[in-house]
PDB file of N, CA and C in Angstrom:
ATOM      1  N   UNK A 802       0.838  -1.184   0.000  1.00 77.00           N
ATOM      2  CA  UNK A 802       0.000   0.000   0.000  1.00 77.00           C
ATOM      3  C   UNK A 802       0.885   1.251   0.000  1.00 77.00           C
ATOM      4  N   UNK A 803       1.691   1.610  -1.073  1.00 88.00           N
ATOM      5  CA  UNK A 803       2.597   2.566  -1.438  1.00 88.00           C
ATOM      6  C   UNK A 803       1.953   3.913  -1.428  1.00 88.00           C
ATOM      7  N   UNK A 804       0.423   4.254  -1.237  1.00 90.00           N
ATOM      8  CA  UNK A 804      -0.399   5.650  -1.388  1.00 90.00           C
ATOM      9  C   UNK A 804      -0.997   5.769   0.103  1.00 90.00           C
ATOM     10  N   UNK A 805      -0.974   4.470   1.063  1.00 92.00           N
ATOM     11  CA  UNK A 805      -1.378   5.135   2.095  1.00 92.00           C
ATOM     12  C   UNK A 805      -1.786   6.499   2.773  1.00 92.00           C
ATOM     13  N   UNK A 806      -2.767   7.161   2.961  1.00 94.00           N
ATOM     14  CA  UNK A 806      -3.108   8.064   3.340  1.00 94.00           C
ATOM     15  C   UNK A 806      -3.061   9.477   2.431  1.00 94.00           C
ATOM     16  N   UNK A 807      -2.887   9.011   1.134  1.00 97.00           N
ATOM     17  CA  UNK A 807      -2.489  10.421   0.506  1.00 97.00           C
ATOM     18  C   UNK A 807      -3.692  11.001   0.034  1.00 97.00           C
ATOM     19  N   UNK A 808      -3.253  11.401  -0.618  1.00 98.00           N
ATOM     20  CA  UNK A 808      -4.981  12.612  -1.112  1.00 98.00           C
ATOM     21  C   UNK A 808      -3.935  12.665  -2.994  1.00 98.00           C
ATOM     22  N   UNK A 809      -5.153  12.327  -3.792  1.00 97.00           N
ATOM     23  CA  UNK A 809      -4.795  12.448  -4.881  1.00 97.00           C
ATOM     24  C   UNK A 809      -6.030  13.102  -5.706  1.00 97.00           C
ATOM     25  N   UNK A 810      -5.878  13.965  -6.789  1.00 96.00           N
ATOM     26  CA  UNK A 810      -6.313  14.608  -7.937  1.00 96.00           C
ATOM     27  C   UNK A 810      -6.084  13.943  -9.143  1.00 96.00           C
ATOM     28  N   UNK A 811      -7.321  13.781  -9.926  1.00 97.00           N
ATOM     29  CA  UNK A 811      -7.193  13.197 -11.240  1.00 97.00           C
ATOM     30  C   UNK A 811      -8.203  14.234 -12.466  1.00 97.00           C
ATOM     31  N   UNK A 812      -7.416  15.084 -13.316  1.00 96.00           N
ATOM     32  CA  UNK A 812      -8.214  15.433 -14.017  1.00 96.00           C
ATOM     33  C   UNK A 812      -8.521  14.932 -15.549  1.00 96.00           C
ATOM     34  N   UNK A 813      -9.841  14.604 -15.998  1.00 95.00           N
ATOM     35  CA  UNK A 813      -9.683  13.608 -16.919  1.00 95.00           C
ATOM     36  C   UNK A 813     -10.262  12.407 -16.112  1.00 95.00           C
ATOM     37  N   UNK A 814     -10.749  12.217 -14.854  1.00 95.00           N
ATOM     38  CA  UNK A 814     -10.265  10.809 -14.381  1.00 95.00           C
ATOM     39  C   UNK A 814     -11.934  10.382 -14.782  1.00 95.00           C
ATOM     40  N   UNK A 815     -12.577  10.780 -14.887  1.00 95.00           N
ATOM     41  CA  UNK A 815     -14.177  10.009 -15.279  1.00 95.00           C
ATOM     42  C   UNK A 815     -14.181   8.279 -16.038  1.00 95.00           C
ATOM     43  N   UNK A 816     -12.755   8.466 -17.368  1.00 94.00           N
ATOM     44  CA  UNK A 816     -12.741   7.336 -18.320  1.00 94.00           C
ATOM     45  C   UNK A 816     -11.618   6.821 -18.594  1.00 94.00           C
ATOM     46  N   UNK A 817     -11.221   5.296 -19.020  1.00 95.00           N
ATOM     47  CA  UNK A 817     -10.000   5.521 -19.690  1.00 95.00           C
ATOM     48  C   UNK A 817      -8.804   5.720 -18.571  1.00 95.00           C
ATOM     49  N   UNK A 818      -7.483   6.130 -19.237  1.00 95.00           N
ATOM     50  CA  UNK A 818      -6.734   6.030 -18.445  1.00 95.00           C
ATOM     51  C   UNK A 818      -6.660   6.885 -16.873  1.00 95.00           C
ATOM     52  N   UNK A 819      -8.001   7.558 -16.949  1.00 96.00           N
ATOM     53  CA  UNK A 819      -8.062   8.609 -16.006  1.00 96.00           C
ATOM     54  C   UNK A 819      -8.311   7.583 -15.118  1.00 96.00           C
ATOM     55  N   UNK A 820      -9.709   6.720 -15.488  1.00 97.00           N
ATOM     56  CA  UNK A 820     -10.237   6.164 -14.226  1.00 97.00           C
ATOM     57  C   UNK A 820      -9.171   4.986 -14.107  1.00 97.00           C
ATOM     58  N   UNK A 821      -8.489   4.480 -15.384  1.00 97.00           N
ATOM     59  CA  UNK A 821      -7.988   3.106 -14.541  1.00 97.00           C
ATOM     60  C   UNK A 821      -6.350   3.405 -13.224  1.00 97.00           C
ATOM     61  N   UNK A 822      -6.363   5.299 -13.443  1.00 97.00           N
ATOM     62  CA  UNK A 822      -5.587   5.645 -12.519  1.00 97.00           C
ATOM     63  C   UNK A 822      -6.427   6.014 -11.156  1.00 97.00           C
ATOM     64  N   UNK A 823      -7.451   5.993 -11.396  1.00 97.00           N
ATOM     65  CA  UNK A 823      -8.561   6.515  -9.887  1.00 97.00           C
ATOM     66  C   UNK A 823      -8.451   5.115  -8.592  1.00 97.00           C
ATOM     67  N   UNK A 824      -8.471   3.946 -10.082  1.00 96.00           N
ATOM     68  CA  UNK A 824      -8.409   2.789  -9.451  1.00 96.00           C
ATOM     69  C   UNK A 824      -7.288   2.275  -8.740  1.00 96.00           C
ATOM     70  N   UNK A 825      -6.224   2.592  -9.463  1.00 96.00           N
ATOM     71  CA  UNK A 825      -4.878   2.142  -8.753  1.00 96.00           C
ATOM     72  C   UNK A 825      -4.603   2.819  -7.466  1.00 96.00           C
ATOM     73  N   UNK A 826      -5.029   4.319  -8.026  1.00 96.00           N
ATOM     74  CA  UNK A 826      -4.518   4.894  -6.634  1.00 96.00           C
ATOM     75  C   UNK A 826      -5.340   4.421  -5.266  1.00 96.00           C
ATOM     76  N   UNK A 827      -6.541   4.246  -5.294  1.00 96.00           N
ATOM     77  CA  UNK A 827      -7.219   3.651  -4.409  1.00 96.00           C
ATOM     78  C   UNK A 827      -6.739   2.539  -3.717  1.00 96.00           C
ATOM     79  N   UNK A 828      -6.163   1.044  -5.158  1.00 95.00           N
ATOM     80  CA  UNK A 828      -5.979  -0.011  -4.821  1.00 95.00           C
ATOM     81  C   UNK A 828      -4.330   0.227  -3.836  1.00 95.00           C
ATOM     82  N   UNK A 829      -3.963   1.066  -4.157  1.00 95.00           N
ATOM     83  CA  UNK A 829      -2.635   1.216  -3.568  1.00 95.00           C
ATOM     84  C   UNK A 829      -2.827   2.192  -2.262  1.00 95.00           C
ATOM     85  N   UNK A 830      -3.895   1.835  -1.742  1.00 96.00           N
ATOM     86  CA  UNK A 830      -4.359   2.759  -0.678  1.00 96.00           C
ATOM     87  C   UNK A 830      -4.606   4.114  -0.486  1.00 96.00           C
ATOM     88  N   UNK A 831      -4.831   4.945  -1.127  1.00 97.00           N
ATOM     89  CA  UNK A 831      -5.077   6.357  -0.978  1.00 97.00           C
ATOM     90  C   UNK A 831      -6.737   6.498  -0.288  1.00 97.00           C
ATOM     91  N   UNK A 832      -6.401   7.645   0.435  1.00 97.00           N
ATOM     92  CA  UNK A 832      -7.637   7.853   1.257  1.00 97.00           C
ATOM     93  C   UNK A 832      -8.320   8.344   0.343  1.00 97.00           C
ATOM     94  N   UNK A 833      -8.383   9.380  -0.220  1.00 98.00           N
ATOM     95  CA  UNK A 833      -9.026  10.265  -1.824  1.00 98.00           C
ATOM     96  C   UNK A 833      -9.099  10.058  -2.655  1.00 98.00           C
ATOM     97  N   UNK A 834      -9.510  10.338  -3.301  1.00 98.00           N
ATOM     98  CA  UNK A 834      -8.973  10.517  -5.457  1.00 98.00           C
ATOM     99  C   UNK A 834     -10.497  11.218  -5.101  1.00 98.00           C
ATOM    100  N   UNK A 835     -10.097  13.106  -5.901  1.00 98.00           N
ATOM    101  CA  UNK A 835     -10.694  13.273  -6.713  1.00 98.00           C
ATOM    102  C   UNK A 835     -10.730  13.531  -7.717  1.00 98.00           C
ATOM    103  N   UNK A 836     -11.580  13.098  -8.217  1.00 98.00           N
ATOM    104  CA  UNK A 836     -12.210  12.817  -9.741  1.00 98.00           C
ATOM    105  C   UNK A 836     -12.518  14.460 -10.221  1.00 98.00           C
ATOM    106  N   UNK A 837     -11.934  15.075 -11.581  1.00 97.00           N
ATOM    107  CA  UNK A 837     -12.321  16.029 -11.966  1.00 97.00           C
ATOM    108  C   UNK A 837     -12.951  15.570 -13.524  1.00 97.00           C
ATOM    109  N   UNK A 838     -13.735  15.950 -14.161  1.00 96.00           N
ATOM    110  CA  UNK A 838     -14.204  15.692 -15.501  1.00 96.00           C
ATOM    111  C   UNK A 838     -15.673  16.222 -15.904  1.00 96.00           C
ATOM    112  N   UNK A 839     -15.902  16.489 -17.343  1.00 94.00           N
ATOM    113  CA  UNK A 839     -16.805  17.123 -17.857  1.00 94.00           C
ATOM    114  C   UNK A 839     -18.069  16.409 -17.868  1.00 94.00           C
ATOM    115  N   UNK A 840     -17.873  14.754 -17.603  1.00 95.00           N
ATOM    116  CA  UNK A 840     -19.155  13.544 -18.126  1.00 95.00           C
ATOM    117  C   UNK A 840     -19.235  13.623 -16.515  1.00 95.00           C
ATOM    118  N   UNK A 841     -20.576  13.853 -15.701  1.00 97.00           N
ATOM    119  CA  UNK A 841     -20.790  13.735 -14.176  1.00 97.00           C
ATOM    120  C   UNK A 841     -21.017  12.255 -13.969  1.00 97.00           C
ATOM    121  N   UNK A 842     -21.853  11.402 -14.824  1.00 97.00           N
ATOM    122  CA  UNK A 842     -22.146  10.149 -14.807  1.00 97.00           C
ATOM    123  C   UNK A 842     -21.479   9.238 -14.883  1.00 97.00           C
ATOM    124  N   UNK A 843     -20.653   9.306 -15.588  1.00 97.00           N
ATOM    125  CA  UNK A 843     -19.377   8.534 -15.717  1.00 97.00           C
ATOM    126  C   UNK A 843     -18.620   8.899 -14.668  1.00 97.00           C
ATOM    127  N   UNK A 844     -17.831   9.788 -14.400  1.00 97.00           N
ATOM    128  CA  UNK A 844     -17.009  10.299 -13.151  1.00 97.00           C
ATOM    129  C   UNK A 844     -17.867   9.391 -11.646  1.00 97.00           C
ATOM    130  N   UNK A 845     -18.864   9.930 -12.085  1.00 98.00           N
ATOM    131  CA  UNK A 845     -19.684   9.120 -10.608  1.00 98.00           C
ATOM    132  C   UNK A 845     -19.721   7.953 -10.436  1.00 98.00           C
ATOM    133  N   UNK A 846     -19.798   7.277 -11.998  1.00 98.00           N
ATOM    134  CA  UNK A 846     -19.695   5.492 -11.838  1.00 98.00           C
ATOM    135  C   UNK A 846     -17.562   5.125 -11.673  1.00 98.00           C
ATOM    136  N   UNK A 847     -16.979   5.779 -12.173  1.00 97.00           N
ATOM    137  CA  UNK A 847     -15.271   6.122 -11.468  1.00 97.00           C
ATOM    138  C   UNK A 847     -15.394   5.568 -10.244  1.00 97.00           C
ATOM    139  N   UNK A 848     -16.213   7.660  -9.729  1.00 98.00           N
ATOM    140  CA  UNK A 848     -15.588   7.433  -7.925  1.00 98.00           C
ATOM    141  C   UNK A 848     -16.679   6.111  -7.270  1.00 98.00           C
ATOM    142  N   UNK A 849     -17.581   5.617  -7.489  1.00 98.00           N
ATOM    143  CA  UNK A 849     -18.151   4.402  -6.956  1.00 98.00           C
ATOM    144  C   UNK A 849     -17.097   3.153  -7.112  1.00 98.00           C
ATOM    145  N   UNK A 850     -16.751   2.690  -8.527  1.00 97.00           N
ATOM    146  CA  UNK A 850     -15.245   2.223  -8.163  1.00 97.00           C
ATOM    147  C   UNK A 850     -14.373   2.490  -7.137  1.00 97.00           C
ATOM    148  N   UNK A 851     -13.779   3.532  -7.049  1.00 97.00           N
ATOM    149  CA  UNK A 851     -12.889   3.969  -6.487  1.00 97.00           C
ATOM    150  C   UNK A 851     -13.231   3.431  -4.964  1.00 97.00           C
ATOM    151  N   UNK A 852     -14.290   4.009  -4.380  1.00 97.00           N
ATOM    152  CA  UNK A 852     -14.867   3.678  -3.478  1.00 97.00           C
ATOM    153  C   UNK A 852     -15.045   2.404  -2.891  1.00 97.00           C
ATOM    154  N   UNK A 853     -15.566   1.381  -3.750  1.00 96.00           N
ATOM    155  CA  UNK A 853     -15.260   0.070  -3.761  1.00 96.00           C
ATOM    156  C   UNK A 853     -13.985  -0.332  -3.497  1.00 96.00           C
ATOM    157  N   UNK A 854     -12.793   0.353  -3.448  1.00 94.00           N
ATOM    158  CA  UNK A 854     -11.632  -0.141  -3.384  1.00 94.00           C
ATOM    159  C   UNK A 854     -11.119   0.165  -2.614  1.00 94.00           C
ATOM    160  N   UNK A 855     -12.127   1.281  -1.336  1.00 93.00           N
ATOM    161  CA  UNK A 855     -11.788   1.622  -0.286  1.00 93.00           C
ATOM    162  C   UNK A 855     -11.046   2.608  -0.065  1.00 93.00           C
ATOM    163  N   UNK A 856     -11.083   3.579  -0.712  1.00 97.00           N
ATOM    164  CA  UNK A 856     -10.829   5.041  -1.012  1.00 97.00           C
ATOM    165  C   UNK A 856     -11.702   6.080  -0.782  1.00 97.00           C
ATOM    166  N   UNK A 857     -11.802   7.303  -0.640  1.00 97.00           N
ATOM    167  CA  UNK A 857     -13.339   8.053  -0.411  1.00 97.00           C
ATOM    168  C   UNK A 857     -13.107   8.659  -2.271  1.00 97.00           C
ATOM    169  N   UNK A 858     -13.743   9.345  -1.983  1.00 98.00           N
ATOM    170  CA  UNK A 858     -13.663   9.979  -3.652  1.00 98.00           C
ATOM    171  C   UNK A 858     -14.593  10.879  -3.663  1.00 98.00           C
ATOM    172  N   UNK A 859     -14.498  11.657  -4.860  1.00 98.00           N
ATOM    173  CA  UNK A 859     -15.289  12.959  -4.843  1.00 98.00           C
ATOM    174  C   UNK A 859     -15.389  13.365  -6.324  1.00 98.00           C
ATOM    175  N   UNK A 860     -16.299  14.145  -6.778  1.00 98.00           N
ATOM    176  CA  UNK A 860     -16.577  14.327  -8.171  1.00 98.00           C
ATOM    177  C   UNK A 860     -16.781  15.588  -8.721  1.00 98.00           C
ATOM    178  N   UNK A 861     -16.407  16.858  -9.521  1.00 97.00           N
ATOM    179  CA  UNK A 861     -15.807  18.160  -9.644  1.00 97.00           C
ATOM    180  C   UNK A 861     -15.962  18.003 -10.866  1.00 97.00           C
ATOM    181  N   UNK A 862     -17.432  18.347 -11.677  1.00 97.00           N
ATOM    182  CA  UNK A 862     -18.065  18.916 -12.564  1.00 97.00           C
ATOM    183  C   UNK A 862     -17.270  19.879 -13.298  1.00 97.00           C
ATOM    184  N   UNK A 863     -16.215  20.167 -14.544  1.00 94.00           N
ATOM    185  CA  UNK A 863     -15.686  21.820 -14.842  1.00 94.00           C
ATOM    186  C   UNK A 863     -14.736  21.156 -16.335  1.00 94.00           C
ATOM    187  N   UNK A 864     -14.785  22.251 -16.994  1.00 91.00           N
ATOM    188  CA  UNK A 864     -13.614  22.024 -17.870  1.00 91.00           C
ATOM    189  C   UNK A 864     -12.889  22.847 -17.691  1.00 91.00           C
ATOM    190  N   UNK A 865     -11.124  21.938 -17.897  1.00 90.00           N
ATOM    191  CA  UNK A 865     -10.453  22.092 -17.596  1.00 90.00           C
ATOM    192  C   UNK A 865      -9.727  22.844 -17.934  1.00 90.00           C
ATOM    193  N   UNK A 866     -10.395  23.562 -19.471  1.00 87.00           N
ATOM    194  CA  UNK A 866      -9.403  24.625 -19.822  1.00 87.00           C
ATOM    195  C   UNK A 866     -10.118  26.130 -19.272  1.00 87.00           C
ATOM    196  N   UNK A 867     -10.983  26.378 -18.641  1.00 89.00           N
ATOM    197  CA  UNK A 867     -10.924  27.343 -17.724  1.00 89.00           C
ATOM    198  C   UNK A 867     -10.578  27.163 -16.377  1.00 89.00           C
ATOM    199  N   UNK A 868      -9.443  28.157 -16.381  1.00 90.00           N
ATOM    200  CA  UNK A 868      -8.322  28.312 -14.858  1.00 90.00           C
ATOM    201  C   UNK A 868      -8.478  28.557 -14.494  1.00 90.00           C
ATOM    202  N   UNK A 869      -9.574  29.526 -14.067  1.00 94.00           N
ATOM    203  CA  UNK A 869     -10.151  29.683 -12.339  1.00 94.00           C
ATOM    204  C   UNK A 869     -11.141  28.472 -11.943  1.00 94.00           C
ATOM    205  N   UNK A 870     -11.888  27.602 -12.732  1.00 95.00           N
ATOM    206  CA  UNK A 870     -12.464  26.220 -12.687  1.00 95.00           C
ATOM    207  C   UNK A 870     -11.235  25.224 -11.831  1.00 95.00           C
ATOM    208  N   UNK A 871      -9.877  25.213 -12.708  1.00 93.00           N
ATOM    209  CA  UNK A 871      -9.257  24.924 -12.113  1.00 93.00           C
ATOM    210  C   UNK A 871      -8.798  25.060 -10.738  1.00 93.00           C
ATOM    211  N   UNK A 872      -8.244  26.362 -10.023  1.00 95.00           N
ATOM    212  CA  UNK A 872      -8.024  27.060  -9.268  1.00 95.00           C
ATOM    213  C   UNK A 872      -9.269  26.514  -8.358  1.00 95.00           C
ATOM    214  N   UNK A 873     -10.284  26.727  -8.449  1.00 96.00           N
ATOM    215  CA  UNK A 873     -11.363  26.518  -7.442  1.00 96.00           C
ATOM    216  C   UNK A 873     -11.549  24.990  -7.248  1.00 96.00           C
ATOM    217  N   UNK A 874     -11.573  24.108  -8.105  1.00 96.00           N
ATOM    218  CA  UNK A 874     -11.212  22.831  -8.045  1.00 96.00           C
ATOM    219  C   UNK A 874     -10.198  22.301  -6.878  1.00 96.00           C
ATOM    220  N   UNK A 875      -8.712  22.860  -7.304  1.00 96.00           N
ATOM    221  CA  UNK A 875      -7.860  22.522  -5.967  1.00 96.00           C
ATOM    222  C   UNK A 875      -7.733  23.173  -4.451  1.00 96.00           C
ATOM    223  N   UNK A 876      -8.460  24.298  -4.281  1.00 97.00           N
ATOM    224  CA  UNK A 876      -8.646  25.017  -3.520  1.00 97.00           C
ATOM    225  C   UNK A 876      -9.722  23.960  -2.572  1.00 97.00           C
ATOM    226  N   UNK A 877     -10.770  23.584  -3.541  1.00 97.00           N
ATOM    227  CA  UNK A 877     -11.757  22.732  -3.053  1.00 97.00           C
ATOM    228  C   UNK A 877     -11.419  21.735  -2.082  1.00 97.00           C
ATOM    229  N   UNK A 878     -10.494  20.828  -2.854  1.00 97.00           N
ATOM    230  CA  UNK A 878      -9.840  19.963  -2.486  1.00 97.00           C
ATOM    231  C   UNK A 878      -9.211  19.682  -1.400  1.00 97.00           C
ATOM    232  N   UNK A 879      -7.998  20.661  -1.138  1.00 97.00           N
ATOM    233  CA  UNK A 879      -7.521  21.109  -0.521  1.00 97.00           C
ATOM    234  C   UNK A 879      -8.553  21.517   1.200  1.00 97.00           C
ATOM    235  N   UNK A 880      -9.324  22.753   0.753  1.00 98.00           N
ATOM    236  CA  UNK A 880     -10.008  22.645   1.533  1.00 98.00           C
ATOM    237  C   UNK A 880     -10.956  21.250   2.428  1.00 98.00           C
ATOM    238  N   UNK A 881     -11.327  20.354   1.740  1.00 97.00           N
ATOM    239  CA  UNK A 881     -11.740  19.233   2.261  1.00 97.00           C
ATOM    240  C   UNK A 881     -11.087  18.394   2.716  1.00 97.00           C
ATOM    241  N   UNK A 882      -9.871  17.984   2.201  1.00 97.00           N
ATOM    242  CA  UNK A 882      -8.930  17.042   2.424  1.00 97.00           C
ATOM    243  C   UNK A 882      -7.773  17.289   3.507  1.00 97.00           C
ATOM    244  N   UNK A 883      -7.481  18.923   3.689  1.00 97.00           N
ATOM    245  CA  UNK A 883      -6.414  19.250   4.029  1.00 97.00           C
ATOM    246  C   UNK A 883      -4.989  19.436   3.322  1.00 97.00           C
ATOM    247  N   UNK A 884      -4.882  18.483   2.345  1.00 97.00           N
ATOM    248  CA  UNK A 884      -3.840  18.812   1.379  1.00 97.00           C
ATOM    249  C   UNK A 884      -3.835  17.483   0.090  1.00 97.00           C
ATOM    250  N   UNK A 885      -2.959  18.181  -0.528  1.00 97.00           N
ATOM    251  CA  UNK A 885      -2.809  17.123  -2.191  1.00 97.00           C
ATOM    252  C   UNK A 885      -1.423  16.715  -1.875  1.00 97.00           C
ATOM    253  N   UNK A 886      -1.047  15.325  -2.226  1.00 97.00           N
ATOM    254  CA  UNK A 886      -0.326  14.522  -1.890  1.00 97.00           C
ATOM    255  C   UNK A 886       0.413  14.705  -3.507  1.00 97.00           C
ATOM    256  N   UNK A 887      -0.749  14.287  -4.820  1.00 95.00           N
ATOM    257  CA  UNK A 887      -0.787  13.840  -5.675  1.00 95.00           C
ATOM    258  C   UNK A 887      -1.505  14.180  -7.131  1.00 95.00           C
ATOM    259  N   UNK A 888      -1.302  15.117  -8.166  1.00 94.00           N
ATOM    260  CA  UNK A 888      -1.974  15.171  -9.409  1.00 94.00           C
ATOM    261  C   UNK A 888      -1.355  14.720 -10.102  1.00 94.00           C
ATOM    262  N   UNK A 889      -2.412  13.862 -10.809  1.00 94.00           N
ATOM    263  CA  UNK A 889      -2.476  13.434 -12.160  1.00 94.00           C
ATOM    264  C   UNK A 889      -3.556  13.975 -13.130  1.00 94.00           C
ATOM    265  N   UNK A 890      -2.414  14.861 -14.117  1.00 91.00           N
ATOM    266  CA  UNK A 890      -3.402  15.636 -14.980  1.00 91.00           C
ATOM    267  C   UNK A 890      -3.246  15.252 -16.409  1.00 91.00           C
ATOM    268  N   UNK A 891      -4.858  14.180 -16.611  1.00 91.00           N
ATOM    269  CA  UNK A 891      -5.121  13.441 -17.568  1.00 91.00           C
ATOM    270  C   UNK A 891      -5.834  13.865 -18.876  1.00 91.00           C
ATOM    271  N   UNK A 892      -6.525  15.360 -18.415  1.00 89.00           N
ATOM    272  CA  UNK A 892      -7.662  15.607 -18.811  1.00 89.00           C
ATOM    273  C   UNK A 892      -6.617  16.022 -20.379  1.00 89.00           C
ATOM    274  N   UNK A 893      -7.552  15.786 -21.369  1.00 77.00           N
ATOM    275  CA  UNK A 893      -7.226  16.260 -22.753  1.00 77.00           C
ATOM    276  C   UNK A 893      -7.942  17.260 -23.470  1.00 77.00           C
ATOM    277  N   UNK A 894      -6.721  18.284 -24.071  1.00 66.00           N
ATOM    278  CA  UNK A 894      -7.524  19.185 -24.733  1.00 66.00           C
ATOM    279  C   UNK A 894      -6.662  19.556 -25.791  1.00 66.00           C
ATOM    280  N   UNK A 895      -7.577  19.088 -26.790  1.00 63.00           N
ATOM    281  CA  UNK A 895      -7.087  19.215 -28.719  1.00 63.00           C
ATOM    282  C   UNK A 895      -7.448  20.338 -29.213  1.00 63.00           C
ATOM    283  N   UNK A 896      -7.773  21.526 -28.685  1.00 61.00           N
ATOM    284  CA  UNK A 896      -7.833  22.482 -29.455  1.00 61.00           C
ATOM    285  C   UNK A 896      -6.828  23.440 -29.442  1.00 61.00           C
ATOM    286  N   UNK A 897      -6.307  24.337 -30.325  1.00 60.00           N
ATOM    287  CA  UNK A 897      -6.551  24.424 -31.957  1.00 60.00           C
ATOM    288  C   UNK A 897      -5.694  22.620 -32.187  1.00 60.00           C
ATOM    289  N   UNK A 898      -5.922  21.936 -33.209  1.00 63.00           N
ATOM    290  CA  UNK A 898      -4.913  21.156 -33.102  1.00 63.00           C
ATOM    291  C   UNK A 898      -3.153  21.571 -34.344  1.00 63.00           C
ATOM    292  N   UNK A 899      -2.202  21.557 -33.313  1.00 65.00           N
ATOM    293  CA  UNK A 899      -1.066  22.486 -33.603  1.00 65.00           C
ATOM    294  C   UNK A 899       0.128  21.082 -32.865  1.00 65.00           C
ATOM    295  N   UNK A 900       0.940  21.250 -33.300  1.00 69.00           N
ATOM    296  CA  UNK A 900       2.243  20.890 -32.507  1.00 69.00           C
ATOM    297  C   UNK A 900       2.286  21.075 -30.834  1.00 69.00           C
ATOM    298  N   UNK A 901       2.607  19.942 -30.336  1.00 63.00           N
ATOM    299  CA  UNK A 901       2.671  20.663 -28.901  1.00 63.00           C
ATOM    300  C   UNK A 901       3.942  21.682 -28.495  1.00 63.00           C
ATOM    301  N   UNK A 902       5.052  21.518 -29.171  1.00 71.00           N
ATOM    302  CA  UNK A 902       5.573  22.728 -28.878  1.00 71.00           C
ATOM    303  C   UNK A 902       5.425  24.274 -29.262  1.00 71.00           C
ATOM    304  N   UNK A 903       4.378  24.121 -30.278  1.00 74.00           N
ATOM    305  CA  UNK A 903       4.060  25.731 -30.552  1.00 74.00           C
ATOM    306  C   UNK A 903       2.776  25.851 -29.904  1.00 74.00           C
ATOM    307  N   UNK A 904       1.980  25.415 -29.072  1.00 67.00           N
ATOM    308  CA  UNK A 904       0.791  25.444 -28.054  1.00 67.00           C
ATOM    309  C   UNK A 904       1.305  27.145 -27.480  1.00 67.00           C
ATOM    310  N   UNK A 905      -0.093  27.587 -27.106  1.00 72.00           N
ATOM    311  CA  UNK A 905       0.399  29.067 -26.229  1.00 72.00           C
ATOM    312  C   UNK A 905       0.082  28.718 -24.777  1.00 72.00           C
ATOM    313  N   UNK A 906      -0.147  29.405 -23.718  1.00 69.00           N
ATOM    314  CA  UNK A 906      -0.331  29.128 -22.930  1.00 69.00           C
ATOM    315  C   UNK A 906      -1.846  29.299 -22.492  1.00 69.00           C
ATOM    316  N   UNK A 907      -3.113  30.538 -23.820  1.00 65.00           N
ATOM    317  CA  UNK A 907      -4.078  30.448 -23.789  1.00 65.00           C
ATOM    318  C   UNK A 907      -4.802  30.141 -24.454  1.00 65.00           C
ATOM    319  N   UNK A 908      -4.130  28.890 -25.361  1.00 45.00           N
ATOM    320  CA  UNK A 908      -4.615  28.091 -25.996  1.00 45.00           C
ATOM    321  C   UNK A 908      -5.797  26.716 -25.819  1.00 45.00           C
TER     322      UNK A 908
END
């Protein structure tokens, strides 16, 4: 149990490699994972996994390319948990689609 007690963030984590990281972190003991993502239903069937695996979990409705969404997201977190141990930031965003090294930063 290498996550014991940590508090982890997953954005993206609703599907896919998001959730099969919601799961590990759980299975590897983490007290948290929350779940950030745009699908609520899916994210919710996630953190019920997650949960199942004996983790608490939590679910944070927002897309991710607005940064105060963000910002209030970990603040959230934070606030509930006491602190973040752990992000994993899964969430994907293809727009414009460009090279990732010529990406801007308000892109």
């Amino acid at each position: 149990m290498r996550l014991r007690g940590k508090i982890a963030l997953i954005s993206g984590g609703a599907r896919g490699i998001g959730a099969a990281q919601a799961r590990l972190f759980a299975e590897e003991g983490a007290t948290h994972v929350a779940l950030a993502d745009r699908d609520e239903a899916t994210a919710n069937d996630t953190a019920d996994l997650v949960r199942a695996s004996g983790a608490g979990a939590s679910v944070h409705v927002f897309d991710v390319t607005d940064e105060q969404s963000v910002a209030v997201f970990v603040d959230r977190v934070v606030a509930d948990q006491g602190r973040i141990h752990s992000a994993f930031n899964n969430a994907g965003i293809s727009h414009p689609s460009v090279p990732f090294h010529e990406l801007a930063r308000e892109a």
